[in-house]
Tab-separated table of C-alpha atoms in Angstrom:
chain	number	residue	atom	x	y	z
A	1	UNK	CA	-8.436	-13.402	-13.840
A	2	UNK	CA	-11.295	-11.419	-15.391
A	3	UNK	CA	-10.176	-8.940	-18.048
A	4	UNK	CA	-11.971	-5.622	-18.491
A	5	UNK	CA	-12.709	-4.560	-22.071
A	6	UNK	CA	-13.824	-1.005	-22.812
A	7	UNK	CA	-16.402	-0.639	-25.569
A	8	UNK	CA	-16.731	2.738	-27.266
A	9	UNK	CA	-19.908	3.497	-29.233
A	10	UNK	CA	-20.057	6.614	-31.395
A	11	UNK	CA	-21.566	7.577	-34.744
A	12	UNK	CA	-19.021	5.378	-36.564
A	13	UNK	CA	-20.012	2.215	-34.722
A	14	UNK	CA	-18.562	0.109	-31.914
A	15	UNK	CA	-14.880	-0.357	-31.070
A	16	UNK	CA	-13.222	-2.544	-28.422
A	17	UNK	CA	-10.296	-1.295	-26.338
A	18	UNK	CA	-7.892	-3.086	-24.031
A	19	UNK	CA	-5.652	-1.521	-21.382
A	20	UNK	CA	-1.959	-2.244	-22.024
A	21	UNK	CA	0.751	-0.622	-19.905
A	22	UNK	CA	-1.751	1.904	-18.575
A	23	UNK	CA	-2.942	3.045	-22.030
A	24	UNK	CA	-5.984	1.949	-24.062
A	25	UNK	CA	-5.327	0.172	-27.348
A	26	UNK	CA	-7.941	-0.523	-29.996
A	27	UNK	CA	-8.290	-4.267	-30.587
A	28	UNK	CA	-11.400	-4.437	-32.777
A	29	UNK	CA	-13.783	-2.235	-34.823
A	30	UNK	CA	-17.396	-3.021	-35.665
A	31	UNK	CA	-19.133	-0.673	-38.144
A	32	UNK	CA	-22.789	0.137	-37.724
A	33	UNK	CA	-23.871	-2.225	-40.506
A	34	UNK	CA	-25.508	-5.664	-40.500
A	35	UNK	CA	-22.109	-7.230	-41.051
A	36	UNK	CA	-20.687	-5.196	-38.194
A	37	UNK	CA	-23.500	-6.303	-35.879
A	38	UNK	CA	-22.871	-9.973	-36.732
A	39	UNK	CA	-19.133	-9.617	-36.247
A	40	UNK	CA	-19.746	-7.978	-32.866
A	41	UNK	CA	-21.970	-10.911	-31.821
A	42	UNK	CA	-19.261	-13.407	-32.749
A	43	UNK	CA	-16.721	-11.379	-30.786
A	44	UNK	CA	-18.906	-11.494	-27.674
A	45	UNK	CA	-19.376	-15.271	-27.982
A	46	UNK	CA	-15.631	-15.722	-27.407
A	47	UNK	CA	-15.460	-13.337	-24.457
A	48	UNK	CA	-16.540	-15.601	-21.595
A	49	UNK	CA	-13.812	-14.460	-19.200
A	50	UNK	CA	-14.240	-10.731	-19.826
A	51	UNK	CA	-16.283	-7.915	-18.366
A	52	UNK	CA	-17.343	-4.895	-20.391
A	53	UNK	CA	-17.643	-1.169	-19.760
A	54	UNK	CA	-19.582	0.627	-22.497
A	55	UNK	CA	-18.906	4.315	-23.220
A	56	UNK	CA	-21.509	6.047	-25.450
A	57	UNK	CA	-20.803	9.257	-27.356
A	58	UNK	CA	-23.824	9.839	-29.584
A	59	UNK	CA	-26.623	12.275	-30.247
A	60	UNK	CA	-29.115	10.029	-28.414
A	61	UNK	CA	-27.903	11.410	-25.064
A	62	UNK	CA	-30.220	13.622	-23.019
A	63	UNK	CA	-29.407	15.764	-19.944
A	64	UNK	CA	-31.566	17.754	-17.559
A	65	UNK	CA	-30.324	19.709	-14.536
A	66	UNK	CA	-32.648	20.398	-11.601
A	67	UNK	CA	-32.587	21.351	-7.925
A	68	UNK	CA	-34.360	19.361	-5.223
A	69	UNK	CA	-35.646	20.604	-1.845
A	70	UNK	CA	-33.964	19.794	1.452
A	71	UNK	CA	-34.781	16.155	2.236
A	72	UNK	CA	-33.016	13.213	3.877
A	73	UNK	CA	-30.596	11.432	1.605
A	74	UNK	CA	-32.733	8.332	0.979
A	75	UNK	CA	-35.823	10.377	0.191
A	76	UNK	CA	-33.805	12.606	-2.145
A	77	UNK	CA	-32.580	9.526	-4.040
A	78	UNK	CA	-36.080	8.073	-4.355
A	79	UNK	CA	-37.535	11.386	-5.509
A	80	UNK	CA	-34.727	11.840	-8.063
A	81	UNK	CA	-35.293	8.355	-9.516
A	82	UNK	CA	-39.041	9.023	-9.770
A	83	UNK	CA	-38.361	12.311	-11.514
A	84	UNK	CA	-35.990	10.531	-13.943
A	85	UNK	CA	-38.611	7.940	-14.888
A	86	UNK	CA	-41.145	10.685	-15.584
A	87	UNK	CA	-38.675	12.780	-17.600
A	88	UNK	CA	-37.497	9.857	-19.746
A	89	UNK	CA	-40.297	7.255	-19.800
A	90	UNK	CA	-39.407	5.656	-23.166
A	91	UNK	CA	-35.925	4.310	-22.400
A	92	UNK	CA	-34.458	1.930	-19.833
A	93	UNK	CA	-31.045	3.661	-19.997
A	94	UNK	CA	-31.396	6.299	-17.282
A	95	UNK	CA	-29.008	7.692	-14.678
A	96	UNK	CA	-29.262	10.107	-11.741
A	97	UNK	CA	-26.330	11.982	-10.207
A	98	UNK	CA	-26.426	14.459	-7.342
A	99	UNK	CA	-24.023	16.460	-5.243
A	100	UNK	CA	-23.608	15.878	-1.519
A	101	UNK	CA	-25.552	18.750	-0.005
A	102	UNK	CA	-26.615	19.364	3.580
A	103	UNK	CA	-30.181	18.596	4.602
A	104	UNK	CA	-31.040	22.282	5.015
A	105	UNK	CA	-29.841	23.125	1.472
A	106	UNK	CA	-31.266	22.454	-1.959
A	107	UNK	CA	-29.504	19.611	-3.786
A	108	UNK	CA	-28.431	19.931	-7.436
A	109	UNK	CA	-29.218	16.819	-9.460
A	110	UNK	CA	-28.541	15.732	-13.011
A	111	UNK	CA	-31.081	13.569	-14.839
A	112	UNK	CA	-29.466	11.705	-17.733
A	113	UNK	CA	-30.721	9.224	-20.309
A	114	UNK	CA	-29.799	7.570	-23.604
A	115	UNK	CA	-32.702	7.400	-26.041
A	116	UNK	CA	-33.369	3.785	-26.956
A	117	UNK	CA	-33.120	4.277	-30.705
A	118	UNK	CA	-33.024	1.345	-33.099
A	119	UNK	CA	-29.247	1.577	-33.378
A	120	UNK	CA	-28.714	1.730	-29.608
A	121	UNK	CA	-31.153	-1.146	-29.125
A	122	UNK	CA	-29.351	-3.248	-31.752
A	123	UNK	CA	-26.027	-2.853	-29.997
A	124	UNK	CA	-27.289	-3.301	-26.425
A	125	UNK	CA	-29.398	-6.366	-27.241
A	126	UNK	CA	-26.179	-8.224	-28.031
A	127	UNK	CA	-24.741	-7.317	-24.619
A	128	UNK	CA	-27.542	-8.880	-22.553
A	129	UNK	CA	-25.792	-12.245	-22.198
A	130	UNK	CA	-22.359	-10.787	-21.494
A	131	UNK	CA	-20.770	-9.536	-18.292
A	132	UNK	CA	-21.797	-5.913	-18.834
A	133	UNK	CA	-20.581	-3.973	-15.785
A	134	UNK	CA	-21.966	-0.579	-16.762
A	135	UNK	CA	-23.022	1.853	-19.470
A	136	UNK	CA	-21.612	5.386	-19.357
A	137	UNK	CA	-21.651	8.550	-21.399
A	138	UNK	CA	-18.733	10.883	-21.923
A	139	UNK	CA	-20.054	13.682	-19.604
A	140	UNK	CA	-20.506	11.179	-16.759
A	141	UNK	CA	-16.762	10.415	-16.853
A	142	UNK	CA	-15.612	14.029	-17.112
A	143	UNK	CA	-15.946	14.512	-13.357
A	144	UNK	CA	-13.396	11.796	-12.393
A	145	UNK	CA	-11.188	12.910	-15.306
A	146	UNK	CA	-11.042	16.564	-14.217
A	147	UNK	CA	-10.883	15.761	-10.486
A	148	UNK	CA	-11.174	18.639	-8.023
A	149	UNK	CA	-11.414	21.185	-10.829
A	150	UNK	CA	-14.858	19.912	-11.771
A	151	UNK	CA	-16.165	19.992	-8.185
A	152	UNK	CA	-14.749	23.395	-7.176
A	153	UNK	CA	-15.702	25.330	-10.324
A	154	UNK	CA	-19.373	26.408	-10.424
A	155	UNK	CA	-19.511	26.126	-14.226
A	156	UNK	CA	-17.168	24.365	-16.640
A	157	UNK	CA	-17.625	24.015	-20.386
A	158	UNK	CA	-15.661	21.059	-21.731
A	159	UNK	CA	-14.905	21.238	-25.443
A	160	UNK	CA	-13.784	17.866	-26.829
A	161	UNK	CA	-12.688	16.749	-30.283
A	162	UNK	CA	-13.962	13.556	-31.889
A	163	UNK	CA	-13.679	11.846	-35.250
A	164	UNK	CA	-16.856	13.335	-36.726
A	165	UNK	CA	-17.748	16.296	-34.556
A	166	UNK	CA	-16.897	18.584	-31.665
A	167	UNK	CA	-18.768	18.442	-28.430
A	168	UNK	CA	-19.458	21.049	-25.721
A	169	UNK	CA	-20.563	19.761	-22.313
A	170	UNK	CA	-21.733	22.019	-19.478
A	171	UNK	CA	-20.835	20.882	-15.947
A	172	UNK	CA	-22.239	22.638	-12.887
A	173	UNK	CA	-20.364	21.640	-9.744
A	174	UNK	CA	-19.242	18.518	-11.562
A	175	UNK	CA	-22.721	17.421	-12.749
A	176	UNK	CA	-23.607	17.208	-16.476
A	177	UNK	CA	-26.253	19.790	-17.324
A	178	UNK	CA	-26.394	20.239	-21.105
A	179	UNK	CA	-24.642	19.215	-24.338
A	180	UNK	CA	-24.177	20.926	-27.715
A	181	UNK	CA	-22.738	19.362	-30.894
A	182	UNK	CA	-20.733	21.096	-33.623
A	183	UNK	CA	-20.056	19.292	-36.885
A	184	UNK	CA	-16.881	21.185	-37.897
A	185	UNK	CA	-14.163	23.419	-36.500
A	186	UNK	CA	-15.967	26.590	-37.416
A	187	UNK	CA	-15.460	29.466	-35.008
A	188	UNK	CA	-18.927	30.900	-35.552
A	189	UNK	CA	-20.571	27.495	-34.983
A	190	UNK	CA	-18.596	26.909	-31.773
A	191	UNK	CA	-19.420	30.389	-30.488
A	192	UNK	CA	-23.106	29.893	-31.256
A	193	UNK	CA	-23.104	26.514	-29.463
A	194	UNK	CA	-21.277	28.159	-26.519
A	195	UNK	CA	-24.042	30.792	-26.180
A	196	UNK	CA	-26.823	28.221	-26.359
A	197	UNK	CA	-25.066	26.021	-23.819
A	198	UNK	CA	-24.656	28.792	-21.257
A	199	UNK	CA	-28.396	29.491	-21.349
A	200	UNK	CA	-28.940	26.183	-19.506
A	201	UNK	CA	-28.414	25.508	-15.821
A	202	UNK	CA	-29.077	27.298	-12.582
A	203	UNK	CA	-26.150	29.754	-12.562
A	204	UNK	CA	-26.515	31.576	-15.878
A	205	UNK	CA	-24.833	34.726	-14.503
A	206	UNK	CA	-21.706	32.856	-13.283
A	207	UNK	CA	-18.669	33.017	-15.633
A	208	UNK	CA	-17.671	29.630	-17.008
A	209	UNK	CA	-14.257	28.011	-17.303
A	210	UNK	CA	-13.362	26.442	-20.648
A	211	UNK	CA	-11.549	23.100	-20.649
A	212	UNK	CA	-10.167	21.859	-23.965
A	213	UNK	CA	-9.550	18.142	-24.540
A	214	UNK	CA	-7.922	17.605	-27.901
A	215	UNK	CA	-4.635	17.699	-29.828
A	216	UNK	CA	-1.840	19.794	-28.342
A	217	UNK	CA	-1.714	22.158	-31.325
A	218	UNK	CA	-5.508	22.678	-31.296
A	219	UNK	CA	-6.349	26.252	-30.271
A	220	UNK	CA	-9.966	27.166	-31.028
A	221	UNK	CA	-10.877	30.800	-30.551
A	222	UNK	CA	-12.562	31.351	-27.184
A	223	UNK	CA	-14.127	34.397	-25.513
A	224	UNK	CA	-11.472	36.714	-24.104
A	225	UNK	CA	-12.935	36.919	-20.573
A	226	UNK	CA	-12.836	33.204	-19.663
A	227	UNK	CA	-10.211	30.909	-18.172
A	228	UNK	CA	-8.963	28.161	-20.508
A	229	UNK	CA	-7.442	24.821	-19.440
A	230	UNK	CA	-6.066	22.336	-21.956
A	231	UNK	CA	-5.742	18.542	-21.636
A	232	UNK	CA	-3.788	17.354	-24.681
A	233	UNK	CA	-4.773	14.098	-26.437
A	234	UNK	CA	-5.069	12.745	-29.986
A	235	UNK	CA	-7.868	13.466	-32.478
A	236	UNK	CA	-10.502	11.676	-30.350
A	237	UNK	CA	-10.777	12.834	-26.734
A	238	UNK	CA	-12.609	9.620	-25.879
A	239	UNK	CA	-9.281	7.773	-25.795
A	240	UNK	CA	-8.157	9.911	-22.852
A	241	UNK	CA	-11.400	9.110	-21.049
A	242	UNK	CA	-11.110	5.407	-21.853
A	243	UNK	CA	-7.715	5.395	-20.109
A	244	UNK	CA	-9.356	6.003	-16.721
A	245	UNK	CA	-8.657	3.134	-14.322
A	246	UNK	CA	-11.582	0.886	-13.472
A	247	UNK	CA	-11.821	2.251	-9.932
A	248	UNK	CA	-12.456	5.777	-11.299
A	249	UNK	CA	-15.508	4.799	-13.328
A	250	UNK	CA	-18.353	6.068	-11.107
A	251	UNK	CA	-21.011	3.996	-9.433
A	252	UNK	CA	-23.745	5.942	-11.240
A	253	UNK	CA	-24.316	4.513	-14.719
A	254	UNK	CA	-27.117	3.877	-17.208
A	255	UNK	CA	-27.551	0.091	-17.272
A	256	UNK	CA	-30.428	-1.209	-15.078
A	257	UNK	CA	-29.778	-4.199	-12.769
A	258	UNK	CA	-31.182	-6.843	-15.197
A	259	UNK	CA	-28.683	-5.751	-17.867
A	260	UNK	CA	-25.822	-6.210	-15.381
A	261	UNK	CA	-26.993	-9.559	-13.984
A	262	UNK	CA	-24.146	-11.636	-15.487
A	263	UNK	CA	-21.447	-9.232	-14.316
A	264	UNK	CA	-22.987	-8.998	-10.850
A	265	UNK	CA	-23.181	-12.790	-10.633
A	266	UNK	CA	-19.505	-13.078	-11.556
A	267	UNK	CA	-18.577	-10.343	-9.123
A	268	UNK	CA	-20.518	-12.095	-6.382
A	269	UNK	CA	-18.684	-15.334	-7.194
A	270	UNK	CA	-15.352	-13.498	-7.074
A	271	UNK	CA	-16.245	-11.996	-3.680
A	272	UNK	CA	-17.239	-15.428	-2.393
A	273	UNK	CA	-13.969	-16.905	-3.653
A	274	UNK	CA	-11.931	-14.090	-2.068
A	275	UNK	CA	-13.862	-14.387	1.190
A	276	UNK	CA	-13.302	-18.137	1.218
A	277	UNK	CA	-9.592	-17.661	0.497
A	278	UNK	CA	-9.381	-15.061	3.263
A	279	UNK	CA	-11.153	-17.327	5.743
A	280	UNK	CA	-8.914	-20.210	4.685
A	281	UNK	CA	-5.842	-18.052	5.221
A	282	UNK	CA	-7.089	-16.937	8.630
A	283	UNK	CA	-7.852	-20.542	9.559
A	284	UNK	CA	-4.410	-21.701	8.452
A	285	UNK	CA	-2.777	-18.876	10.405
A	286	UNK	CA	-4.759	-19.686	13.532
A	287	UNK	CA	-3.997	-23.387	13.138
A	288	UNK	CA	-0.293	-22.649	12.713
A	289	UNK	CA	-0.337	-20.428	15.811
A	290	UNK	CA	-2.110	-23.145	17.795
A	291	UNK	CA	0.366	-25.776	16.588
A	292	UNK	CA	3.312	-23.570	17.560
A	293	UNK	CA	1.806	-22.956	20.997
A	294	UNK	CA	1.032	-26.659	21.409
A	295	UNK	CA	4.604	-27.558	20.432
A	296	UNK	CA	5.962	-25.092	23.005
A	297	UNK	CA	3.697	-26.590	25.678
A	298	UNK	CA	4.870	-30.079	24.738
A	299	UNK	CA	8.528	-29.064	25.061
A	300	UNK	CA	7.850	-27.364	28.392
A	301	UNK	CA	5.968	-30.427	29.642
A	302	UNK	CA	8.877	-32.670	28.597
A	303	UNK	CA	11.319	-30.458	30.514
A	304	UNK	CA	9.063	-30.470	33.591
A	305	UNK	CA	8.794	-34.257	33.425
A	306	UNK	CA	12.572	-34.551	33.102
A	307	UNK	CA	13.065	-32.251	36.085
A	308	UNK	CA	10.509	-34.233	38.076
A	309	UNK	CA	12.316	-37.479	37.227
A	310	UNK	CA	15.633	-36.003	38.397
A	311	UNK	CA	14.003	-34.761	41.599
A	312	UNK	CA	12.535	-38.197	42.264
A	313	UNK	CA	15.906	-39.811	41.687
A	314	UNK	CA	17.592	-37.381	44.087
A	315	UNK	CA	14.856	-37.927	46.666
A	316	UNK	CA	15.192	-41.682	46.355
A	317	UNK	CA	18.977	-41.415	46.809
A	318	UNK	CA	18.522	-39.172	49.852
A	319	UNK	CA	15.995	-41.519	51.424
A	320	UNK	CA	18.387	-44.400	50.827
A	321	UNK	CA	21.216	-42.533	52.579
A	322	UNK	CA	18.934	-41.522	55.449
A	323	UNK	CA	17.748	-45.072	55.938
A	324	UNK	CA	21.356	-46.177	56.267
A	325	UNK	CA	22.091	-43.462	58.899
A	326	UNK	CA	19.919	-45.169	61.499
A	327	UNK	CA	18.111	-41.933	62.463
A	328	UNK	CA	14.544	-42.145	63.718
A	329	UNK	CA	11.772	-40.206	61.948
A	330	UNK	CA	11.771	-37.634	64.782
A	331	UNK	CA	15.511	-37.142	64.425
A	332	UNK	CA	15.161	-36.764	60.670
A	333	UNK	CA	12.466	-34.129	61.144
A	334	UNK	CA	14.696	-32.214	63.601
A	335	UNK	CA	17.644	-32.458	61.200
A	336	UNK	CA	15.577	-31.027	58.356
A	337	UNK	CA	14.332	-28.190	60.564
A	338	UNK	CA	17.855	-27.276	61.689
A	339	UNK	CA	19.091	-27.386	58.093
A	340	UNK	CA	16.308	-25.027	57.019
A	341	UNK	CA	17.099	-22.621	59.876
A	342	UNK	CA	20.785	-22.618	58.979
A	343	UNK	CA	19.893	-21.784	55.402
A	344	UNK	CA	17.738	-18.872	56.574
A	345	UNK	CA	20.667	-17.381	58.532
A	346	UNK	CA	22.977	-17.138	55.529
A	347	UNK	CA	21.929	-13.528	54.988
A	348	UNK	CA	23.424	-12.513	58.361
A	349	UNK	CA	26.836	-13.707	57.212
A	350	UNK	CA	26.519	-11.712	53.954
A	351	UNK	CA	25.538	-8.521	55.782
A	352	UNK	CA	28.511	-8.864	58.199
A	353	UNK	CA	30.922	-9.258	55.302
A	354	UNK	CA	29.583	-6.131	53.570
A	355	UNK	CA	30.073	-4.064	56.745
A	356	UNK	CA	33.532	-5.542	57.312
A	357	UNK	CA	34.575	-4.735	53.728
A	358	UNK	CA	33.675	-1.069	54.207
A	359	UNK	CA	35.744	-0.866	57.425
A	360	UNK	CA	38.794	-2.491	55.833
A	361	UNK	CA	38.570	0.006	52.962
A	362	UNK	CA	39.001	2.798	55.546
A	363	UNK	CA	41.880	1.033	57.395
A	364	UNK	CA	44.403	-0.349	54.865
A	365	UNK	CA	46.759	-1.127	57.798
A	366	UNK	CA	44.498	-4.017	58.865
A	367	UNK	CA	44.857	-7.298	56.974
A	368	UNK	CA	42.744	-10.420	57.562
A	369	UNK	CA	44.143	-13.931	57.426
A	370	UNK	CA	41.021	-15.929	58.315
A	371	UNK	CA	37.266	-15.429	58.734
A	372	UNK	CA	35.068	-17.898	60.619
A	373	UNK	CA	31.306	-17.573	60.826
A	374	UNK	CA	29.746	-19.980	63.319
A	375	UNK	CA	26.749	-20.726	65.467
A	376	UNK	CA	27.485	-22.340	68.875
A	377	UNK	CA	26.312	-25.950	68.954
A	378	UNK	CA	25.364	-25.577	72.617
A	379	UNK	CA	22.440	-23.284	71.710
A	380	UNK	CA	19.211	-24.099	69.949
A	381	UNK	CA	19.108	-22.774	66.426
A	382	UNK	CA	15.984	-20.728	67.165
A	383	UNK	CA	17.839	-18.807	69.924
A	384	UNK	CA	21.382	-18.932	68.571
A	385	UNK	CA	23.435	-15.811	67.909
A	386	UNK	CA	25.825	-15.987	65.009
A	387	UNK	CA	29.472	-15.190	65.664
A	388	UNK	CA	32.020	-13.781	63.239
A	389	UNK	CA	35.642	-14.623	64.200
A	390	UNK	CA	38.345	-12.521	62.513
A	391	UNK	CA	42.066	-13.386	62.654
A	392	UNK	CA	44.610	-11.054	61.103
A	393	UNK	CA	47.446	-8.587	61.395
A	394	UNK	CA	47.673	-4.851	61.884
A	395	UNK	CA	50.603	-2.661	61.008
A	396	UNK	CA	51.464	-0.285	63.861
A	397	UNK	CA	54.464	1.095	65.764
A	398	UNK	CA	53.294	-0.402	69.081
A	399	UNK	CA	50.453	-2.409	70.650
A	400	UNK	CA	48.605	0.718	71.862
A	401	UNK	CA	48.398	2.129	68.338
A	402	UNK	CA	47.287	-1.274	67.070
A	403	UNK	CA	44.456	-1.322	69.614
A	404	UNK	CA	43.324	2.115	68.506
A	405	UNK	CA	43.174	1.015	64.859
A	406	UNK	CA	41.160	-2.061	65.760
A	407	UNK	CA	38.551	0.067	67.524
A	408	UNK	CA	37.274	1.171	64.094
A	409	UNK	CA	35.990	-2.304	63.321
A	410	UNK	CA	32.139	-2.743	63.347
A	411	UNK	CA	30.442	-1.789	66.633
A	412	UNK	CA	26.713	-1.219	66.164
A	413	UNK	CA	23.842	-1.316	68.643
A	414	UNK	CA	23.045	-4.911	67.772
A	415	UNK	CA	26.698	-6.088	67.719
A	416	UNK	CA	29.066	-7.104	70.546
A	417	UNK	CA	32.724	-6.375	69.805
A	418	UNK	CA	35.343	-8.283	71.745
A	419	UNK	CA	39.071	-8.693	71.274
A	420	UNK	CA	39.602	-12.378	71.838
A	421	UNK	CA	43.358	-12.093	71.373
A	422	UNK	CA	45.054	-8.790	72.167
A	423	UNK	CA	47.514	-7.456	69.597
A	424	UNK	CA	50.675	-9.517	69.808
A	425	UNK	CA	53.935	-8.698	68.039
A	426	UNK	CA	54.366	-10.806	64.895
A	427	UNK	CA	57.311	-9.104	63.331
A	428	UNK	CA	58.719	-5.684	62.763
A	429	UNK	CA	55.794	-3.259	62.911
A	430	UNK	CA	53.082	-6.001	62.812
A	431	UNK	CA	50.748	-7.276	65.535
A	432	UNK	CA	48.463	-10.303	65.368
A	433	UNK	CA	44.911	-10.056	66.679
A	434	UNK	CA	41.684	-12.019	66.949
A	435	UNK	CA	38.243	-10.342	67.097
A	436	UNK	CA	34.812	-11.741	67.704
A	437	UNK	CA	31.605	-10.064	66.484
A	438	UNK	CA	28.522	-11.547	68.013
A	439	UNK	CA	24.912	-10.617	67.446
A	440	UNK	CA	22.930	-9.539	70.507
A	441	UNK	CA	19.678	-10.967	69.055
A	442	UNK	CA	18.972	-14.221	67.280
A	443	UNK	CA	19.967	-14.118	63.676
């Protein structure tokens, strides 16, 4: 896994920082001396599996705020880059940042550069063969550090403490506009730098908000009519900025594409590896799904084949029994047809039983001993009328009362009710009966 190292370049030289448990820790210092340059080169030779983010905090920084006319986004970007090259022609370390404005509005832009002094060139020359992911200045990272406060406030002055100096940075709608340096914690010097700083920008009549980034006990005297916010840190505010997660370091930065070629090549290789791993995972998932589906189809096919084998065995046994019966093919065909018709008439029997159950629920005095459902063999099955024969007993005081109770048994328009056997005494208070229900249409 590629490790990100943060490099911090100030007036004291270069230092290397590593993120541990969410906080930056200094792992190496390289003074701005020939020995320090050589030591830094040796350090980079052993950093093959690392990428670098360089943060610069030096007097070589330059900032220029401007406003551009209403143009489409691509044309605004091209015009801003052209303007940056003309404003800073002697350095390759340039950067352009702009706010997202509507096409009908003017767009505020910030032109930034780092002067390619001999010291800057000495340090950056040693980074050409490393995985340099970007070069940044402290004001460029103030916007992600302050968050919505930087974007919503028209003007913010950020006063930061460092090892050798104090720094005032003017942000207009989150964009760096100007910088002033103060060498000591002198109130008069800070106030003078404050006045000079507020003379820059496009909103000179708008009150500014002061944001302090320094030790918790640090309380420099500020104008009485301004709002003051305080972000506590140690003696160097750069450490708080170095603690920003990699994803918060903005896309805009100072290193041109050739200086970032190694890092971009590694990033492209990482993307290719991740894409290949993703495609491999998708392929394995699809293959597993296909194998599972194929296995289910195989099991289903085996069951169907087993069922077919059982059916063939039953058919063979049936044909063997039929061949022994001595029936002709015509007789076998008629037998099969009659069997199918009998099967189709089973629903008539079920419907009769449902109706009979409802009647018996209303007449608890009637008890059934036997139920016969039949189709006369003297009729063809296509014209036959099913008959329901009921034999039972009814509790009554005499035969006339028994006949009245039996009249409540089913008698619908398509049913023929007939007492086959009149109520006959079968004991004290009981009479036997036999009833036939016959359909008036074929079942």
